[in-house]
Coordinates of C-alpha atoms and ligand atoms in Angstrom, one line a residue:
Chain A
X1 CA 13.3 -13.3 39.5
X2 CA 11.2 -10.1 39.8
X3 CA 7.7 -9.3 40.5
X4 CA 5.7 -7.7 37.8
X5 CA 2.1 -6.5 37.9
X6 CA 0.1 -7.2 34.8
X7 CA -3.4 -6.2 33.9
X8 CA -4.8 -9.2 32.1
X9 CA -8.3 -9.0 30.7
X10 CA -9.1 -6.2 33.1
X11 CA -7.8 -7.9 36.3
X12 CA -4.6 -7.0 38.0
X13 CA -2.2 -10.0 38.5
X14 CA 1.2 -10.1 40.1
X15 CA 3.6 -12.6 38.6
X16 CA 7.2 -13.6 39.3
X17 CA 9.3 -13.6 36.2
X18 CA 12.8 -13.8 34.9
X19 CA 13.7 -10.9 32.6
X20 CA 13.9 -13.2 29.6
X21 CA 10.5 -14.9 30.2
X22 CA 8.0 -14.4 27.4
X23 CA 4.5 -13.1 27.9
X24 CA 3.3 -16.2 26.2
X25 CA 4.9 -18.6 28.8
X26 CA 3.7 -16.5 31.7
X27 CA 0.1 -16.4 30.3
X28 CA 0.0 -20.2 29.7
X29 CA 2.1 -21.5 32.5
X30 CA 1.6 -19.1 35.4
X31 CA -1.7 -17.5 34.8
X32 CA -3.3 -20.6 33.3
X33 CA -4.8 -18.9 30.2
X34 CA -4.4 -21.6 27.5
X35 CA -6.3 -19.8 24.8
X36 CA -3.2 -18.1 23.5
X37 CA -1.4 -20.7 21.4
X38 CA 2.3 -21.5 21.0
X39 CA 3.2 -22.1 17.3
X40 CA 6.6 -21.0 15.9
X41 CA 7.9 -19.1 19.0
X42 CA 9.7 -16.7 16.6
X43 CA 7.1 -14.1 15.7
X44 CA 6.3 -15.7 12.4
X45 CA 2.8 -17.3 12.8
X46 CA 0.7 -15.1 15.0
X47 CA -0.9 -18.0 17.0
X48 CA 0.3 -16.2 20.2
X49 CA -1.2 -12.8 19.3
X50 CA -2.6 -10.8 22.3
X51 CA -3.5 -7.1 22.5
X52 CA -1.2 -4.8 24.5
X53 CA -2.9 -1.5 25.0
X54 CA -5.1 -2.4 22.1
X55 CA -2.4 -3.2 19.6
X56 CA -1.7 -6.8 18.4
X57 CA 1.6 -8.2 19.6
X58 CA 3.2 -11.7 19.3
X59 CA 3.4 -12.7 22.9
X60 CA 6.1 -15.4 22.1
X61 CA 8.6 -12.7 21.4
X62 CA 7.5 -10.1 23.9
X63 CA 9.0 -10.0 27.4
X64 CA 6.5 -10.5 30.2
X65 CA 8.3 -7.9 32.2
X66 CA 7.9 -5.3 29.4
X67 CA 4.1 -5.7 29.7
X68 CA 4.2 -4.4 33.3
X69 CA 1.5 -1.8 34.0
X70 CA -0.1 -2.3 30.5
X71 CA -3.4 -3.7 29.5
X72 CA -3.1 -7.2 28.1
X73 CA -6.1 -8.7 26.4
X74 CA -6.1 -12.4 25.5
X75 CA -8.7 -14.4 23.6
X76 CA -10.3 -15.2 27.0
X77 CA -10.9 -11.5 27.4
X78 CA -13.0 -11.4 24.2
X79 CA -15.1 -14.5 24.7
X80 CA -17.9 -15.3 27.0
X81 CA -19.4 -18.7 26.6
X82 CA -22.6 -18.4 24.6
X83 CA -22.0 -14.6 24.2
X84 CA -19.7 -14.3 21.2
X85 CA -18.4 -11.1 19.7
X86 CA -19.6 -10.4 16.1
X87 CA -16.2 -11.6 14.7
X88 CA -16.3 -14.9 16.7
X89 CA -19.9 -15.5 15.6
X90 CA -18.9 -14.8 12.0
X91 CA -16.1 -17.4 12.2
X92 CA -18.7 -19.9 13.3
X93 CA -21.2 -18.9 10.7
X94 CA -18.6 -18.6 7.9
X95 CA -16.6 -21.8 8.5
X96 CA -13.5 -19.8 9.6
X97 CA -12.4 -22.6 12.0
X98 CA -11.0 -25.9 11.0
X99 CA -8.4 -27.4 13.4
X100 CA -8.8 -24.1 15.4
X101 CA -5.1 -23.8 16.4
X102 CA -4.7 -20.4 14.6
X103 CA -8.1 -19.1 15.5
X104 CA -7.4 -17.3 18.8
X105 CA -4.6 -15.3 17.0
X106 CA -6.8 -14.4 14.1
X107 CA -9.7 -13.4 16.3
X108 CA -7.5 -11.2 18.4
X109 CA -5.9 -9.5 15.4
X110 CA -9.3 -9.0 13.7
X111 CA -10.7 -7.6 16.9
X112 CA -7.9 -4.9 16.9
X113 CA -8.7 -4.1 13.2
X114 CA -12.5 -3.9 13.7
X115 CA -12.1 -1.6 16.7
X116 CA -10.0 0.8 14.7
X117 CA -12.0 0.4 11.5
X118 CA -15.5 -1.2 11.8
X119 CA -15.8 -1.4 8.0
X120 CA -12.4 -2.6 6.6
X121 CA -12.0 -3.5 2.9
X122 CA -10.7 -6.9 1.7
X123 CA -7.2 -5.3 1.2
X124 CA -7.2 -3.8 4.7
X125 CA -8.2 -7.2 6.1
X126 CA -5.5 -9.0 4.1
X127 CA -2.9 -6.5 5.3
X128 CA -3.9 -6.7 8.9
X129 CA -3.7 -10.5 8.8
X130 CA -0.2 -10.7 7.1
X131 CA 1.3 -11.8 10.4
X132 CA -1.2 -14.6 11.1
X133 CA -0.7 -18.0 9.4
X134 CA -3.4 -20.7 9.0
X135 CA -2.5 -24.1 7.5
X136 CA -6.1 -25.4 7.2
X137 CA -8.6 -22.9 5.8
X138 CA -6.8 -21.4 2.9
X139 CA -7.8 -18.0 4.5
X140 CA -10.8 -17.4 2.3
X141 CA -13.4 -18.3 5.0
X142 CA -11.5 -16.2 7.5
X143 CA -11.5 -13.2 5.3
X144 CA -15.2 -13.7 4.4
X145 CA -16.0 -13.9 8.1
X146 CA -14.3 -10.5 8.6
X147 CA -16.2 -9.1 5.6
X148 CA -19.5 -10.3 7.1
X149 CA -18.8 -8.2 10.2
X150 CA -17.8 -5.3 8.1
X151 CA -21.0 -5.6 6.0
X152 CA -23.1 -5.7 9.3
X153 CA -21.3 -2.6 10.5
X154 CA -22.3 -0.6 7.4
X155 CA -25.9 -1.8 7.5
X156 CA -26.4 -1.1 11.2
X157 CA -24.3 1.9 12.2
X158 CA -22.6 1.0 15.5
X159 CA -20.1 3.3 17.3
X160 CA -16.4 2.2 16.7
X161 CA -15.4 0.0 19.6
X162 CA -18.8 -1.4 20.2
X163 CA -18.4 -3.7 17.3
X164 CA -16.0 -6.2 18.7
X165 CA -16.3 -6.0 22.5
Chain B
X1 CA 18.3 -12.4 33.6
X2 CA 17.8 -9.0 35.2
X3 CA 15.3 -6.5 33.7
X4 CA 15.2 -2.8 34.2
X5 CA 12.2 -1.0 32.7
X6 CA 13.2 2.6 32.7
X7 CA 11.1 5.8 32.2
X8 CA 13.7 8.5 31.4
X9 CA 16.6 8.9 29.1
X10 CA 18.9 9.9 32.0
X11 CA 18.1 6.6 33.8
X12 CA 18.8 4.6 30.6
X13 CA 22.2 6.3 30.0
X14 CA 23.2 5.8 33.7
X15 CA 22.3 2.1 33.5
X16 CA 24.3 1.7 30.3
X17 CA 27.3 3.5 31.8
X18 CA 27.1 1.2 34.9
X19 CA 26.6 -2.1 33.0
X20 CA 28.6 -1.6 29.8
X21 CA 28.8 -4.9 27.8
X22 CA 26.6 -6.7 30.4
X23 CA 23.6 -4.7 29.2
X24 CA 21.4 -5.3 26.2
X25 CA 19.0 -2.5 25.2
X26 CA 15.5 -3.8 24.7
X27 CA 13.1 -1.8 22.6
X28 CA 10.3 -3.7 20.8
X29 CA 12.3 -6.9 21.3
X30 CA 11.4 -8.3 17.9
X31 CA 15.1 -9.0 17.3
X32 CA 16.3 -9.3 20.9
X33 CA 13.7 -11.8 22.0
X34 CA 14.2 -14.1 19.0
X35 CA 18.0 -14.0 19.6
X36 CA 17.5 -14.8 23.3
X37 CA 15.1 -17.6 22.4
X38 CA 17.8 -19.1 20.0
X39 CA 20.5 -18.7 22.6
X40 CA 22.5 -16.4 20.4
X41 CA 22.9 -13.7 23.1
X42 CA 23.0 -14.0 26.9
X43 CA 23.2 -10.5 28.4
X44 CA 23.2 -10.1 32.2
X45 CA 20.5 -7.3 32.1
X46 CA 17.9 -6.2 29.6
X47 CA 17.5 -2.4 29.7
X48 CA 13.9 -1.8 28.5
X49 CA 13.4 1.6 26.8
X50 CA 9.9 1.3 25.4
X51 CA 8.4 3.5 28.1
X52 CA 10.9 6.3 27.8
X53 CA 8.3 8.8 26.6
X54 CA 10.8 11.4 25.2
X55 CA 12.2 8.8 22.7
X56 CA 9.0 7.9 20.8
X57 CA 7.9 11.1 19.0
X58 CA 8.0 11.9 15.3
X59 CA 8.3 15.7 15.0
X60 CA 8.6 18.1 12.1
X61 CA 9.8 21.5 13.3
X62 CA 11.6 22.6 10.1
X63 CA 12.8 19.1 9.4
X64 CA 11.6 15.6 10.3
X65 CA 13.0 13.9 13.4
X66 CA 12.1 10.4 14.5
X67 CA 12.7 9.3 18.0
X68 CA 14.5 6.0 18.4
X69 CA 11.5 4.1 19.7
X70 CA 9.1 5.3 17.0
X71 CA 7.4 2.1 15.9
X72 CA 7.0 0.8 12.4
X73 CA 3.3 1.3 12.7
X74 CA 3.6 4.9 13.8
X75 CA 6.1 5.6 11.0
X76 CA 3.9 4.0 8.3
X77 CA 0.9 6.1 9.5
X78 CA 2.6 9.4 10.2
X79 CA 1.4 12.1 7.8
X80 CA 4.8 13.9 7.8
X81 CA 6.5 10.7 6.7
X82 CA 3.8 9.7 4.2
X83 CA 3.9 13.2 2.6
X84 CA 7.7 13.6 2.1
X85 CA 9.4 10.3 2.8
X86 CA 7.1 7.7 1.2
X87 CA 9.9 5.2 0.8
X88 CA 10.4 5.2 4.6
X89 CA 6.7 4.7 5.2
X90 CA 6.6 1.9 2.7
X91 CA 9.6 0.2 4.2
X92 CA 8.1 0.4 7.7
X93 CA 4.9 -1.1 6.4
X94 CA 6.8 -4.0 5.0
X95 CA 8.6 -5.1 8.2
X96 CA 7.0 -8.4 9.2
X97 CA 3.3 -8.4 10.0
X98 CA 1.1 -6.0 12.0
X99 CA 2.3 -7.6 15.3
X100 CA 6.0 -6.9 14.3
X101 CA 5.2 -3.3 13.3
X102 CA 3.2 -2.5 16.4
X103 CA 6.3 -2.9 18.6
X104 CA 9.3 -3.0 16.4
X105 CA 11.2 0.3 16.3
X106 CA 13.4 2.4 14.0
X107 CA 16.2 2.4 16.6
X108 CA 16.2 -1.4 16.8
X109 CA 16.2 -1.8 13.0
X110 CA 19.2 0.5 12.7
X111 CA 21.1 -0.9 15.7
X112 CA 20.5 -4.5 14.7
X113 CA 22.1 -3.6 11.3
X114 CA 20.9 -6.7 9.6
X115 CA 22.0 -6.9 5.9
X116 CA 18.3 -7.1 5.2
X117 CA 17.1 -4.2 7.4
X118 CA 14.4 -2.5 5.4
X119 CA 14.5 0.9 6.9
X120 CA 18.2 1.4 6.0
X121 CA 17.9 2.0 2.2
X122 CA 15.3 4.9 2.7
X123 CA 17.4 6.3 5.6
X124 CA 20.5 6.2 3.4
X125 CA 18.9 8.0 0.5
X126 CA 17.5 10.7 2.8
X127 CA 20.9 11.5 4.3
X128 CA 19.7 10.4 7.8
X129 CA 21.8 11.7 10.7
X130 CA 21.7 9.6 13.9
X131 CA 22.0 11.2 17.3
X132 CA 23.7 9.0 19.9
X133 CA 23.9 9.8 23.6
X134 CA 25.8 8.4 26.6
X135 CA 26.3 9.5 30.1
X136 CA 29.4 11.3 29.1
X137 CA 28.0 13.2 26.1
X138 CA 26.3 13.2 22.7
X139 CA 27.4 12.9 19.1
X140 CA 25.9 12.6 15.7
X141 CA 26.9 10.3 12.8
X142 CA 25.5 10.0 9.3
X143 CA 23.8 6.7 8.8
X144 CA 26.6 5.4 6.6
X145 CA 29.2 6.3 9.2
X146 CA 27.1 4.5 11.8
X147 CA 26.9 1.2 9.8
X148 CA 30.3 -0.5 10.0
X149 CA 29.5 -4.0 8.8
X150 CA 27.3 -7.1 9.0
X151 CA 25.3 -6.6 12.2
X152 CA 27.8 -4.1 13.5
X153 CA 27.6 -0.3 14.1
X154 CA 29.7 2.4 15.6
X155 CA 27.2 2.7 18.5
X156 CA 29.2 1.9 21.7
X157 CA 28.0 -0.4 24.5
X158 CA 27.2 2.6 26.7
X159 CA 25.5 4.6 23.9
X160 CA 21.9 4.8 23.0
X161 CA 20.5 5.9 19.6
X162 CA 18.1 8.6 20.6
X163 CA 16.9 10.1 17.3
X164 CA 17.2 10.2 13.5
X165 CA 17.0 13.4 11.5
X166 CA 16.0 13.4 7.8
X167 CA 17.3 15.8 5.2
X168 CA 14.5 18.1 3.9
X169 CA 13.0 17.2 0.5
X170 CA 13.2 20.0 -2.0
X171 CA 11.2 20.8 -5.2
X172 CA 10.8 18.2 -8.0
X173 CA 12.2 15.5 -5.6
X174 CA 10.5 12.2 -4.9
X175 CA 11.4 8.8 -3.5
X176 CA 10.4 5.2 -3.9
X177 CA 11.0 1.9 -2.1
X178 CA 10.8 -1.5 -3.8
X179 CA 11.2 -4.7 -1.9
X180 CA 11.2 -8.2 -3.5
X181 CA 10.7 -11.2 -1.3
X182 CA 9.6 -14.8 -2.0
X183 CA 6.0 -13.8 -1.2
X184 CA 4.4 -10.5 -0.7
X185 CA 3.8 -10.5 3.0
X186 CA 6.0 -11.3 6.0
X187 CA 9.2 -11.8 4.0
X188 CA 12.7 -10.9 4.6
X189 CA 13.8 -9.3 1.4
X190 CA 15.8 -10.8 -1.5
X191 CA 16.5 -7.3 -2.7
X192 CA 15.3 -4.0 -1.1
X193 CA 16.0 -0.7 -2.8
X194 CA 15.3 3.0 -2.2
X195 CA 15.7 5.8 -4.7
X196 CA 15.5 9.6 -4.2
X197 CA 15.4 11.5 -7.5
X198 CA 15.5 15.2 -8.3
X199 CA 14.7 16.6 -11.8
X200 CA 15.5 20.0 -13.2
X201 CA 12.9 22.7 -13.9
X202 CA 12.1 21.2 -17.3
X203 CA 11.4 17.9 -15.5
X204 CA 13.5 16.0 -17.9
X205 CA 17.1 15.9 -16.6
X206 CA 18.2 14.3 -13.4
X207 CA 20.0 16.8 -11.1
X208 CA 20.4 14.5 -8.2
X209 CA 20.0 10.7 -7.7
X210 CA 20.5 8.7 -4.7
X211 CA 20.2 4.9 -4.6
X212 CA 20.6 2.5 -1.7
X213 CA 20.3 -1.3 -1.4
X214 CA 19.8 -3.9 1.3
X215 CA 20.1 -7.7 1.1
X216 CA 22.8 -7.2 -1.5
X217 CA 25.9 -7.4 0.7
X218 CA 27.0 -7.6 4.3
X219 CA 25.3 -4.3 5.0
X220 CA 23.0 -1.8 3.4
X221 CA 24.9 0.8 1.2
X222 CA 24.6 3.8 -1.0
X223 CA 25.5 3.0 -4.6
X224 CA 27.4 6.2 -5.7
X225 CA 28.6 4.7 -9.0
X226 CA 25.0 3.9 -10.1
X227 CA 23.9 7.4 -8.9
X228 CA 26.6 9.0 -11.1
X229 CA 25.3 7.0 -14.1
X230 CA 21.9 8.7 -13.7
X231 CA 22.9 12.3 -12.8
X232 CA 22.8 14.6 -15.9
X233 CA 20.8 12.1 -18.0
X234 CA 17.2 12.1 -19.1
X235 CA 16.7 8.6 -17.7
X236 CA 17.0 7.2 -21.2
X237 CA 17.5 3.4 -21.6
X238 CA 21.2 3.7 -21.9
X239 CA 21.5 5.6 -18.6
X240 CA 19.2 3.1 -16.8
X241 CA 21.2 0.2 -18.2
X242 CA 24.5 1.7 -17.1
X243 CA 23.1 2.4 -13.6
X244 CA 21.7 -1.1 -13.4
X245 CA 25.1 -2.6 -14.3
X246 CA 26.9 -0.3 -11.9
X247 CA 24.5 -1.3 -9.1
X248 CA 25.1 -5.0 -9.9
X249 CA 28.8 -4.6 -9.8
X250 CA 28.8 -2.8 -6.5
X251 CA 26.6 -5.4 -4.8
X252 CA 28.3 -8.4 -3.1
X253 CA 25.7 -11.0 -4.0
X254 CA 25.5 -14.4 -2.3
X255 CA 23.5 -17.5 -2.6
X256 CA 21.3 -18.0 0.4
X257 CA 18.1 -19.7 1.5
X258 CA 16.0 -16.9 -0.1
X259 CA 17.6 -16.6 -3.6
X260 CA 20.7 -17.3 -5.6
X261 CA 23.3 -14.6 -6.4
X262 CA 22.4 -15.0 -10.1
X263 CA 18.8 -14.3 -9.5
X264 CA 19.6 -11.2 -7.5
X265 CA 21.8 -10.0 -10.3
X266 CA 19.0 -10.3 -12.8
X267 CA 16.6 -8.7 -10.4
X268 CA 18.6 -5.5 -9.4
X269 CA 18.3 -3.6 -12.7
X270 CA 14.5 -4.3 -12.9
X271 CA 13.9 -3.2 -9.3
X272 CA 15.9 0.0 -10.1
X273 CA 13.9 0.7 -13.2
X274 CA 10.7 0.3 -11.3
X275 CA 11.7 2.6 -8.5
X276 CA 13.1 5.3 -10.8
X277 CA 9.8 5.2 -12.9
X278 CA 7.8 5.5 -9.7
X279 CA 9.9 8.6 -8.6
X280 CA 9.5 10.3 -11.9
X281 CA 5.8 9.6 -12.0
X282 CA 5.4 11.1 -8.5
X283 CA 7.3 14.3 -9.5
X284 CA 5.1 14.7 -12.6
X285 CA 1.9 14.0 -10.6
X286 CA 2.8 16.5 -8.0
X287 CA 3.6 19.3 -10.5
X288 CA 0.3 18.6 -12.3
X289 CA -1.6 18.8 -9.1
X290 CA 0.0 22.2 -8.4
X291 CA -0.8 23.8 -11.8
Ligands
FAD1 C1 8.5 -12.2 12.2 C2 9.6 -11.1 12.0 C3 9.6 -10.5 10.8 C4 10.6 -9.5 10.6 N1 10.6 -8.9 9.3 C5 11.5 -7.9 9.1 C6 11.5 -7.3 7.8 O1 10.8 -7.7 6.9 N2 12.4 -6.3 7.6 C7 13.2 -5.9 8.6 O2 14.0 -4.9 8.4 N3 13.2 -6.4 9.9 C8 12.4 -7.5 10.1 N4 12.3 -8.0 11.4 C9 13.3 -7.6 12.4 C10 12.8 -6.6 13.4 O3 11.4 -6.5 13.5 C11 13.3 -5.1 13.1 O4 14.7 -5.1 12.9 C12 12.9 -4.2 14.2 O5 12.9 -2.9 13.7 C13 13.7 -4.2 15.4 O6 13.2 -3.2 16.4 P1 12.9 -3.6 17.9 O7 12.5 -2.4 18.5 O8 12.1 -4.8 18.0 O9 14.4 -4.0 18.3 P2 15.0 -4.9 19.5 O10 14.8 -6.3 19.3 O11 14.4 -4.3 20.8 O12 16.5 -4.5 19.4 C14 17.3 -4.8 18.3 C15 18.8 -4.5 18.5 O13 18.9 -3.1 18.6 C16 19.4 -2.7 19.9 N5 18.7 -1.4 20.2 C17 17.3 -1.2 20.1 N6 17.1 0.1 20.3 C18 18.2 0.7 20.4 C19 18.6 2.1 20.6 N7 17.7 3.0 20.7 N8 19.9 2.4 20.7 C20 20.9 1.4 20.6 N9 20.6 0.1 20.4 C21 19.3 -0.2 20.3 C22 19.1 -3.8 20.8 O14 20.0 -3.9 21.9 C23 19.3 -5.0 19.8 O15 20.6 -5.3 19.6 C24 11.4 -9.1 11.6 C25 11.3 -9.6 12.9 C26 10.4 -10.7 13.1 C27 10.3 -11.3 14.5
FES2 S1 4.0 -18.6 18.3 FE1 4.3 -16.4 18.4 S2 4.3 -15.9 16.3 FE2 4.3 -18.0 16.2
FES3 S1 -7.8 -23.7 11.3 FE1 -6.1 -25.0 11.4 S2 -4.4 -23.6 11.4 FE2 -6.0 -22.4 11.0

């Protein structure tokens, strides 16, 4: 076992891990952040998506020890109860949530997209979401939710990065 | 399992020299972590190279050099790669989803040597040369010398892939990558093919053709017989038919969960035709935009 210092949602945490432990297991079992979901555990479904230094990563196939010293953002780092980000609000308004299991992964990936590109096209949204699977919604409500945020970005110019804080 | 996250190439090479077979290099981990999860590998120590700054750059001083830990995302977005090696950018953009591309690396794709590794056909047609280093020295191997079989390479246990150099692209030369999967996203390929084509000054006759395939045998390969069937031709139907047949004969096709051998055999000539047409169109478009 080794001690690794992780920055999770802006707070430094020291965790004891084995080299093969995944970031997903450490987040859920040691840190107690249960918003990041465990689906396939093979990098296929995106339910476990977190941001590492701003880029979306499947935490089920990423070693916790490899995240040492880097900024890890989970769904909990994007939500405050009652104070949703624009993409979270758009999921609620647009019916992007059914069972909700895939939702944290989709929100995290779309947050990364909207930070880079506040006004993505439908194609850019589809492309960004190719690693996230939803078995309930048929995707259209999710894509519409992202387009709602994109449309709001064009009508009220906001600086990149302020969109999905 | 031990874990060493290292910051410099010298530290990595020293660790590999010390640990030998007991070490497993960990780059983005998109293959290694899946293999660990399935119990397919059980190394004593993971040697983590993602933070070795000197390994991640894509540079173009005279020719293009990709560091071993250049990620699929950085390759797909690099202007130098997009301008001259579109097939490589397209292949990188087709590896898994965004999450796979943000950490998965070119070095990992090469070293893993999967029969379906998407970066290998573009690297084969662009005459990629791989630099390997160990504590006792460095050497270079062409990509086809490096690949020795299904999931096997000439990279020794104490060696690290440090960089990949691409052959410059001359006038009236273009490339294309075509991948067929069961669906358009997040699919391991049924057939993946890259072509690099050069036309003569009249832009009608082929002076050089390079064709490479993945998912059509135990490892990705250059199909020299099919190349010879195109060189010197005007890409007429007979030439394309002959090249498609040569490609099919060279492939060692199998039935697997993704497709039957018979389906792959039908697919190969069509995929070749599409890639060749795309190359020719790019060459024509470029010359028109210059005049
Ligand atoms: C969901 C999913 C979808 C995928 N889809 C595709 C796909 O469509 N096409 C495709 O080609 N691949 C695909 N892959 C496989 C994988 O993403 C790629 O092969 C990737 O490029 C591997 O890079 P990595 O940095 O993650 O490698 P790692 O997993 O870190 O390493 C892979 C292997 O290479 C060795 N290695 C890594 N770097 C070096 C080096 N510099 N020198 C020597 N040895 C080294 C490791 O020891 C290991 O054996 C997919 C994977 C997943 C999880
Ligand atoms: S649980 Fe990680 S990708 Fe499915
Ligand atoms: S809402 Fe159920 S999996 Fe997406």
